CSV table of C-alpha atoms and ligand atoms in Angstrom, one decimal:
chain,number,residue,atom,x,y,z
O,71,MET,CA,20.6,-3.8,27.2
O,72,THR,CA,22.3,-1.2,29.3
O,73,ALA,CA,22.9,2.4,28.2
O,74,GLN,CA,26.6,2.0,28.0
O,75,THR,CA,28.2,3.1,24.7
O,76,THR,CA,30.0,-0.2,23.9
O,77,ARG,CA,28.0,-3.3,24.0
O,78,ASP,CA,29.5,-6.7,24.7
O,79,VAL,CA,28.5,-9.4,22.2
O,80,LEU,CA,28.7,-13.2,22.6
O,81,MET,CA,28.5,-15.0,19.2
O,82,VAL,CA,27.0,-18.5,19.4
O,83,GLY,CA,27.8,-20.5,16.2
O,84,LEU,CA,30.8,-19.5,14.1
O,85,GLY,CA,30.0,-20.9,10.7
O,86,THR,CA,29.1,-19.3,7.4
O,87,ILE,CA,26.7,-16.5,8.3
O,88,ALA,CA,28.5,-15.7,11.6
O,89,THR,CA,31.3,-14.4,9.3
O,90,THR,CA,28.9,-11.8,7.9
O,91,HIS,CA,27.7,-10.9,11.4
O,92,LEU,CA,31.3,-10.6,12.7
O,93,HIS,CA,32.3,-8.5,9.6
O,94,VAL,CA,29.4,-6.1,10.2
O,95,LEU,CA,29.9,-5.9,14.0
O,96,ASP,CA,33.6,-5.2,13.4
O,97,GLN,CA,32.6,-2.0,11.5
O,98,ARG,CA,30.7,-0.6,14.5
O,99,ALA,CA,32.3,1.3,17.3
O,100,ASP,CA,29.3,0.7,19.6
O,101,VAL,CA,29.8,-3.1,20.0
O,102,ARG,CA,32.7,-5.5,20.7
O,103,VAL,CA,32.6,-9.3,20.4
O,104,VAL,CA,33.9,-10.6,23.7
O,105,ALA,CA,33.7,-14.4,23.1
O,106,GLY,CA,32.3,-17.1,20.8
O,107,VAL,CA,30.8,-20.5,21.1
O,108,ASP,CA,31.2,-23.4,18.7
O,109,PRO,CA,32.0,-27.1,19.2
O,110,GLN,CA,34.2,-26.9,16.0
O,111,PRO,CA,37.5,-25.2,16.5
O,112,SER,CA,38.0,-21.9,14.6
O,113,GLU,CA,40.6,-19.1,14.5
O,114,GLN,CA,39.0,-15.9,15.9
O,115,PRO,CA,40.3,-12.7,17.5
O,116,PHE,CA,38.3,-13.6,20.7
O,117,PRO,CA,38.2,-16.6,22.9
O,118,VAL,CA,36.0,-19.5,21.7
O,119,PHE,CA,34.3,-22.0,23.9
O,120,ALA,CA,32.6,-25.3,23.2
O,121,SER,CA,29.4,-24.4,25.1
O,122,VAL,CA,27.3,-21.4,26.1
O,123,GLU,CA,27.9,-22.4,29.7
O,124,ALA,CA,31.7,-22.4,29.4
O,125,ALA,CA,31.6,-19.0,27.6
O,126,LEU,CA,29.4,-17.4,30.2
O,127,ALA,CA,31.8,-18.6,33.0
O,128,GLU,CA,34.5,-16.4,31.3
O,129,ALA,CA,32.4,-13.6,29.9
O,130,PRO,CA,29.4,-13.6,32.2
O,131,GLU,CA,27.4,-10.5,31.3
O,132,PRO,CA,27.1,-10.0,27.5
O,133,ASP,CA,24.6,-7.3,26.4
O,134,LEU,CA,23.8,-9.1,23.1
O,135,VAL,CA,24.0,-12.8,22.3
O,136,VAL,CA,23.8,-13.8,18.6
O,137,VAL,CA,22.6,-17.3,17.8
O,138,ALA,CA,23.9,-18.3,14.4
O,139,THR,CA,23.7,-22.1,14.6
O,140,PRO,CA,21.8,-24.7,12.4
O,141,THR,CA,18.1,-24.0,12.1
O,142,ASP,CA,16.7,-26.6,14.4
O,143,THR,CA,19.1,-25.7,17.3
O,144,HIS,CA,17.7,-22.1,17.6
O,145,PRO,CA,14.8,-22.6,20.0
O,146,ALA,CA,16.8,-24.6,22.7
O,147,LEU,CA,19.8,-22.2,22.4
O,148,VAL,CA,17.7,-19.1,22.6
O,149,GLN,CA,16.0,-20.5,25.8
O,150,GLU,CA,19.3,-21.4,27.3
O,151,VAL,CA,20.6,-17.9,26.7
O,152,LEU,CA,17.4,-16.3,28.1
O,153,ARG,CA,17.8,-18.3,31.3
O,154,SER,CA,21.5,-17.8,31.8
O,155,THR,CA,21.9,-14.1,30.9
O,156,GLY,CA,20.1,-10.8,31.0
O,157,ALA,CA,21.1,-10.1,27.4
O,158,LEU,CA,19.1,-9.2,24.3
O,159,VAL,CA,19.2,-12.2,22.0
O,160,LEU,CA,19.4,-12.1,18.2
O,161,SER,CA,18.4,-15.5,16.7
O,162,GLU,CA,19.1,-16.3,13.1
O,163,LYS,CA,16.0,-17.1,11.1
O,164,PRO,CA,13.8,-19.0,11.4
O,165,LEU,CA,13.3,-18.8,15.2
O,166,ALA,CA,11.3,-22.0,14.8
O,167,ARG,CA,9.5,-23.9,12.1
O,168,ASP,CA,6.3,-24.8,13.9
O,169,LEU,CA,3.8,-22.9,16.0
O,170,ALA,CA,3.9,-25.3,19.0
O,171,THR,CA,7.6,-24.5,19.5
O,172,ILE,CA,7.0,-20.8,19.6
O,173,ARG,CA,4.0,-21.1,22.0
O,174,ALA,CA,6.1,-23.4,24.3
O,175,LEU,CA,8.9,-20.8,24.3
O,176,GLU,CA,6.4,-18.0,25.0
O,177,GLN,CA,5.0,-19.9,27.9
O,178,ALA,CA,8.3,-20.8,29.4
O,179,GLU,CA,9.9,-17.4,28.8
O,180,PRO,CA,7.3,-14.6,29.3
O,181,ASP,CA,9.8,-12.0,28.3
O,182,LEU,CA,10.4,-13.7,24.9
O,183,ALA,CA,9.1,-11.0,22.7
O,184,ASP,CA,10.9,-8.2,24.6
O,185,ARG,CA,14.3,-10.0,24.7
O,186,VAL,CA,14.4,-12.1,21.5
O,187,LYS,CA,14.8,-10.6,18.1
O,188,VAL,CA,15.0,-12.5,14.9
O,189,ALA,CA,17.5,-11.8,12.0
O,190,HIS,CA,14.9,-11.5,9.2
O,191,HIS,CA,17.8,-10.0,7.3
O,192,PHE,CA,16.1,-9.8,3.9
O,193,ALA,CA,13.7,-7.2,5.2
O,194,PHE,CA,16.6,-4.9,5.5
O,195,SER,CA,17.9,-5.2,1.9
O,196,PRO,CA,18.3,-1.8,0.2
O,197,GLU,CA,15.9,-2.6,-2.7
O,198,ILE,CA,13.2,-3.5,-0.2
O,199,GLU,CA,13.6,-0.2,1.7
O,200,TRP,CA,13.3,1.5,-1.7
O,201,ALA,CA,10.3,-0.5,-2.8
O,202,ARG,CA,8.6,0.1,0.6
O,203,SER,CA,8.9,3.8,0.1
O,204,VAL,CA,7.6,3.5,-3.5
O,205,ALA,CA,4.5,1.6,-2.3
O,206,ALA,CA,3.9,4.0,0.6
O,207,ALA,CA,4.0,7.0,-1.8
O,208,HIS,CA,1.2,5.4,-3.9
O,209,PRO,CA,-1.6,4.6,-1.5
O,210,GLN,CA,-4.0,4.8,-4.5
O,211,TRP,CA,-2.5,1.5,-5.8
O,212,GLY,CA,-4.3,-0.3,-2.9
O,213,PRO,CA,-3.0,-3.8,-1.8
O,214,PRO,CA,-1.0,-5.9,-4.3
O,215,SER,CA,-3.3,-8.2,-6.3
O,216,HIS,CA,-0.5,-10.7,-7.1
O,217,ILE,CA,3.1,-11.3,-6.0
O,218,LEU,CA,5.6,-13.7,-7.4
O,219,SER,CA,8.8,-14.2,-5.5
O,220,VAL,CA,11.5,-16.5,-7.1
O,221,PHE,CA,14.5,-17.6,-5.0
O,222,ASN,CA,17.4,-19.8,-6.3
O,223,ASP,CA,20.5,-20.8,-4.4
O,224,ALA,CA,23.3,-22.9,-5.8
O,225,TYR,CA,23.3,-25.3,-2.9
O,226,GLY,CA,23.0,-28.5,-5.0
O,227,GLY,CA,26.6,-29.4,-4.4
O,228,PHE,CA,26.6,-28.9,-0.7
O,229,SER,CA,27.2,-31.8,1.6
O,230,ALA,CA,24.1,-33.6,3.1
O,231,GLU,CA,25.1,-32.3,6.5
O,232,ARG,CA,25.2,-28.7,5.3
O,233,ARG,CA,21.8,-29.0,3.6
O,234,ALA,CA,20.4,-30.7,6.6
O,235,SER,CA,21.5,-27.6,8.7
O,236,TYR,CA,19.2,-25.5,6.4
O,237,VAL,CA,16.4,-28.3,6.5
O,238,SER,CA,14.9,-27.6,3.0
O,239,THR,CA,14.5,-24.8,0.4
O,240,TRP,CA,11.1,-23.9,2.0
O,241,VAL,CA,12.5,-23.7,5.5
O,242,ASP,CA,15.6,-21.8,4.3
O,243,SER,CA,14.1,-19.4,1.7
O,244,GLY,CA,10.5,-19.2,2.9
O,245,PRO,CA,11.3,-17.0,5.9
O,246,ASN,CA,13.4,-14.7,3.7
O,247,GLN,CA,10.6,-14.3,1.2
O,248,LEU,CA,7.9,-13.8,3.9
O,249,SER,CA,9.9,-11.3,5.9
O,250,LEU,CA,10.6,-9.2,2.8
O,251,LEU,CA,7.0,-9.4,1.7
O,252,GLY,CA,5.8,-8.3,5.2
O,253,ALA,CA,6.6,-4.8,4.1
O,254,PHE,CA,3.9,-5.0,1.4
O,255,VAL,CA,1.2,-7.4,2.5
O,256,GLY,CA,-0.2,-9.3,5.5
O,257,GLY,CA,-3.0,-11.7,6.4
O,258,TRP,CA,-1.4,-14.7,4.7
O,259,ARG,CA,-3.2,-18.1,4.5
O,260,LEU,CA,-1.6,-21.1,2.8
O,261,LEU,CA,-3.6,-22.3,-0.2
O,262,ASP,CA,-1.2,-25.0,-1.5
O,263,HIS,CA,2.4,-26.1,-1.2
O,264,ASP,CA,4.4,-28.5,-3.4
O,265,ASP,CA,7.8,-29.5,-2.0
O,266,ARG,CA,10.6,-31.9,-3.0
O,267,GLY,CA,13.1,-30.7,-0.3
O,268,ASP,CA,15.4,-29.1,-2.8
O,269,ARG,CA,12.6,-27.1,-4.5
O,270,SER,CA,9.2,-25.8,-3.5
O,271,VAL,CA,6.3,-23.9,-4.9
O,272,THR,CA,3.8,-22.2,-2.5
O,273,THR,CA,0.6,-20.3,-3.1
O,274,LEU,CA,-0.7,-18.1,-0.3
O,275,ALA,CA,-3.8,-15.9,-0.1
O,276,HIS,CA,-2.9,-12.4,1.3
O,277,ASP,CA,-5.2,-9.5,2.1
O,278,GLY,CA,-6.3,-8.3,-1.3
O,279,GLY,CA,-4.7,-11.0,-3.5
O,280,THR,CA,-2.4,-14.0,-3.9
O,281,THR,CA,1.3,-14.6,-3.4
O,282,VAL,CA,3.3,-17.3,-5.2
O,283,LEU,CA,6.7,-18.3,-3.7
O,284,THR,CA,9.2,-20.6,-5.4
O,285,SER,CA,12.5,-21.8,-3.9
O,286,ASN,CA,15.2,-23.9,-5.4
O,287,TRP,CA,18.7,-25.3,-4.7
O,288,LEU,CA,19.3,-26.7,-8.2
O,289,ALA,CA,20.7,-23.5,-9.7
O,290,ALA,CA,24.0,-22.3,-11.3
O,291,ASP,CA,24.1,-19.3,-9.1
O,292,SER,CA,22.2,-17.4,-6.5
O,293,SER,CA,19.3,-15.4,-8.2
O,294,LYS,CA,16.4,-13.9,-6.4
O,295,GLN,CA,13.6,-11.7,-7.7
O,296,THR,CA,10.2,-10.5,-6.6
O,297,THR,CA,7.4,-8.9,-8.7
O,298,ILE,CA,4.5,-7.1,-7.1
O,299,ASP,CA,1.5,-6.4,-9.2
O,300,TYR,CA,-1.2,-3.9,-8.3
O,301,ALA,CA,-4.8,-4.1,-9.6
O,302,GLY,CA,-4.5,-0.7,-11.5
O,303,GLY,CA,-1.5,-2.0,-13.6
O,304,ALA,CA,1.4,-0.8,-11.5
O,305,ARG,CA,4.3,-3.2,-11.0
O,306,ILE,CA,7.3,-3.1,-8.7
O,307,ARG,CA,10.0,-5.6,-9.8
O,308,MET,CA,12.9,-6.1,-7.4
O,309,ASP,CA,16.1,-8.0,-8.1
O,310,HIS,CA,17.4,-9.0,-4.7
O,311,THR,CA,20.7,-10.4,-6.1
O,312,SER,CA,21.8,-7.0,-7.5
O,313,MET,CA,19.7,-5.1,-4.9
O,314,THR,CA,18.1,-3.0,-7.7
O,315,GLY,CA,14.5,-2.5,-9.0
O,316,VAL,CA,12.2,-1.0,-11.5
O,317,VAL,CA,8.6,0.4,-11.3
O,318,LEU,CA,6.4,-0.1,-14.3
O,319,GLU,CA,3.0,1.6,-15.0
O,320,GLY,CA,1.0,0.4,-17.9
O,321,GLY,CA,3.9,-1.7,-19.1
O,322,ARG,CA,6.4,1.3,-19.2
O,323,VAL,CA,9.3,1.8,-16.8
O,324,VAL,CA,8.7,5.0,-14.8
O,325,GLU,CA,11.4,4.5,-12.1
O,326,HIS,CA,14.8,2.7,-12.2
O,327,HIS,CA,16.5,2.0,-8.9
O,328,GLY,CA,20.3,1.4,-8.8
O,329,TYR,CA,22.6,0.3,-5.9
O,330,THR,CA,25.6,2.5,-5.4
O,331,GLY,CA,26.9,1.0,-2.1
O,332,THR,CA,30.0,-1.0,-1.8
O,333,ALA,CA,28.8,-3.7,0.5
O,334,GLY,CA,28.0,-7.1,-0.9
O,335,ARG,CA,24.5,-8.5,-0.6
O,336,LYS,CA,24.6,-10.2,2.7
O,337,GLU,CA,26.7,-7.5,4.3
O,338,ALA,CA,24.2,-4.9,3.2
O,339,HIS,CA,21.4,-6.8,4.8
O,340,TYR,CA,23.1,-7.1,8.1
O,341,LEU,CA,24.4,-3.5,8.1
O,342,GLY,CA,20.8,-2.4,7.9
O,343,LEU,CA,19.7,-5.0,10.4
O,344,TYR,CA,22.2,-4.1,13.1
O,345,ASP,CA,21.5,-0.4,12.6
O,346,VAL,CA,17.9,-1.0,13.5
O,347,LEU,CA,18.5,-3.6,16.2
O,348,LEU,CA,20.9,-1.4,18.1
O,349,ARG,CA,18.8,1.7,17.7
O,350,ASP,CA,15.2,0.4,17.9
O,351,PRO,CA,15.0,-3.3,18.7
O,352,SER,CA,11.1,-3.0,18.9
O,353,ASP,CA,11.1,-2.7,15.0
O,354,SER,CA,8.4,-5.2,13.8
O,355,ARG,CA,10.7,-6.7,11.1
O,356,LEU,CA,12.8,-8.2,14.0
O,357,GLY,CA,9.8,-9.3,16.1
O,358,VAL,CA,8.6,-12.5,17.5
O,359,PRO,CA,5.1,-11.8,16.0
O,360,LEU,CA,6.6,-12.0,12.4
O,361,ALA,CA,8.6,-15.1,13.4
O,362,THR,CA,5.4,-16.6,14.7
O,363,ASP,CA,3.5,-15.9,11.4
O,364,ILE,CA,6.5,-17.4,9.5
O,365,ALA,CA,6.6,-20.5,11.8
O,366,ALA,CA,2.9,-21.1,11.3
O,367,LEU,CA,3.3,-20.9,7.5
O,368,LEU,CA,6.4,-23.1,7.5
O,369,GLU,CA,4.5,-25.7,9.4
O,370,ALA,CA,1.4,-25.4,7.2
O,371,GLY,CA,3.6,-25.9,4.2
O,372,GLU,CA,5.4,-28.9,5.6
O,373,LEU,CA,2.0,-30.5,6.5
O,374,ALA,CA,0.4,-29.7,3.1
O,375,ALA,CA,3.3,-31.0,1.1
O,376,ALA,CA,1.6,-34.1,-0.4
O,377,ALA,CA,0.9,-35.1,-4.0
O,378,THR,CA,2.7,-32.7,-6.4
O,379,THR,CA,1.0,-31.1,-9.3
O,380,ILE,CA,4.2,-29.3,-10.5
O,381,ARG,CA,6.2,-30.7,-13.5
O,382,TRP,CA,9.8,-30.6,-12.0
O,383,THR,CA,12.2,-30.5,-14.9
O,384,ASP,CA,16.0,-29.9,-15.0
O,385,ALA,CA,19.0,-30.0,-17.3
Z,691,LIG,N1,24.6,-19.1,5.2
Z,691,LIG,C1,23.8,-18.1,4.9
Z,691,LIG,O1,23.9,-17.5,3.8
Z,691,LIG,C2,22.7,-17.7,5.9
Z,691,LIG,C3,22.1,-16.5,5.7
Z,691,LIG,C4,21.2,-16.1,6.6
Z,691,LIG,C5,20.8,-16.9,7.6
Z,691,LIG,N2,21.3,-18.1,7.8
Z,691,LIG,C6,20.9,-19.0,8.9
Z,691,LIG,O2,21.9,-19.0,9.8
Z,691,LIG,C7,21.9,-20.3,10.5
Z,691,LIG,C8,23.3,-20.9,10.3
Z,691,LIG,O3,23.6,-21.0,9.0
Z,691,LIG,P1,25.1,-21.2,8.5
Z,691,LIG,O4,25.1,-21.1,7.0
Z,691,LIG,O5,26.0,-20.2,9.2
Z,691,LIG,O6,25.4,-22.7,9.0
Z,691,LIG,P2,26.9,-23.3,9.2
Z,691,LIG,O7,26.6,-24.8,9.2
Z,691,LIG,O8,27.9,-22.8,8.2
Z,691,LIG,O9,27.3,-22.8,10.7
Z,691,LIG,C9,26.7,-23.2,11.8
Z,691,LIG,C10,27.7,-23.3,12.9
Z,691,LIG,O10,27.1,-23.5,14.2
Z,691,LIG,C11,27.9,-24.4,14.9
Z,691,LIG,N3,27.1,-25.1,15.9
Z,691,LIG,C12,26.3,-26.2,15.8
Z,691,LIG,N4,25.7,-26.5,16.9
Z,691,LIG,C13,26.1,-25.5,17.8
Z,691,LIG,C14,25.8,-25.3,19.2
Z,691,LIG,N5,25.0,-26.0,19.9
Z,691,LIG,N6,26.4,-24.2,19.8
Z,691,LIG,C15,27.3,-23.4,19.1
Z,691,LIG,N7,27.6,-23.6,17.8
Z,691,LIG,C16,27.0,-24.7,17.2
Z,691,LIG,C17,28.5,-25.4,13.9
Z,691,LIG,O11,29.7,-26.0,14.3
Z,691,LIG,C18,28.8,-24.4,12.7
Z,691,LIG,O12,30.1,-23.8,12.9
Z,691,LIG,C19,20.8,-21.2,9.8
Z,691,LIG,O13,19.7,-21.2,10.6
Z,691,LIG,C20,20.6,-20.4,8.5
Z,691,LIG,O14,19.2,-20.5,8.1
Z,691,LIG,C21,22.3,-18.5,6.9
C-alpha cells in the first residue's frame, strides 16, 4: 500500500458480512470505498460492477481489495485480484479449506504472504484481547491442559443456498475457533472429528494438552463460549456472544471482565481487525501461515469425518 493518508478500497462481494466491513470502513477517515463488485444488484453509495475486471476498468488502482464472497470463491478471486492489481488483499475466512489450494496459490503467487491477509476476525474480539493479556501475565500457568470451545449459530432456517455458501458448521466456525485459540496454544494435530454438516465435534492435540471444538447450526440463537483450563487449576472462561469473561482459580472467581463498548459483536471484531490491518498488516493473526494451519485442519476434519460416535439429540 502507498503512504498516502486516504486509501482506496474495492469491496468484492456485497452480502451479509460486507455490511459490517462497510460500516466499519465508513467510520475511518483513512479509507474510502471507491467501488464494489457483486453479480447481484444492490444499493450502495459507490458504483457497483458485476465483475472485478469491470470494476478495475473504472477504479484501476485500489490500495486495498476486500474479498467477502462465498467461502469456496475466495482462492480464485484472491488470485485474480493479485494478478490484476498491486493492492493489499483482505480475504474473508477461510482463505481455503485444503492445503493443496494454499500451496498452489503460494506457487503461482510468490508474494501471497506479503499481499494477502485473512479476516480471522474472532482473534480481534475484545474478550480475546483481555484473555490474551491475562494468560501472558501468568506464565507460571504453563500451556493450557484442556480447552473446550462451543459455537452455536441459529442458521437452521437459512436457505440451502445460504448454508452452502458457508459449506458446513466445521468450515464456518472451525476457522473462528482456531483463530481465537491461536492466541493461547499452537502445534495442533487432529485426533478425531465427527460431522453431520450442521453440527460437528472435533478433538485436537495441542502443545501441552487437548482442545475440543463443537459447532452447531441447530440453535435458538447465536451463543459462543470458550473455557481454557490450566494444569494448576486456573480457568479462563470467555463468553464470545457478550464479549465478557471470568478467571477462576481453585474454583473461585478472581477476575470479572465486562464489555463497556457500544459496538455490536461483529462490528467490534472488525473495528479491531481494521485497526491492526491498516497499522501493521504483518500481524500474525491476519497471516497466511495461520490460514494454512486452519486449511490443513479443515481438510483433516473433512477427511476424518466417518462413523460417528456422538449421540446427536435435539428437541
Ligand atoms: N455472515 C457472517 O456473519 C460472516 C462473518 C464472518 C465471515 N463471513 C465469511 O464471509 C463470506 C461471505 O459470507 P456472507 O455471510 O457475507 O455471505 P452472503 O451470501 O451474504 O454474501 C456473499 C455475496 O457475495 C456475492 N458474490 C458471489 N460470488 C461473487 C463473485 N464472484 N464476485 C463478487 N461477488 C460475489 C453474492 O452475490 C453475495 O452478495 C463467507 O466466506 C463467510 O464465511 C461471514
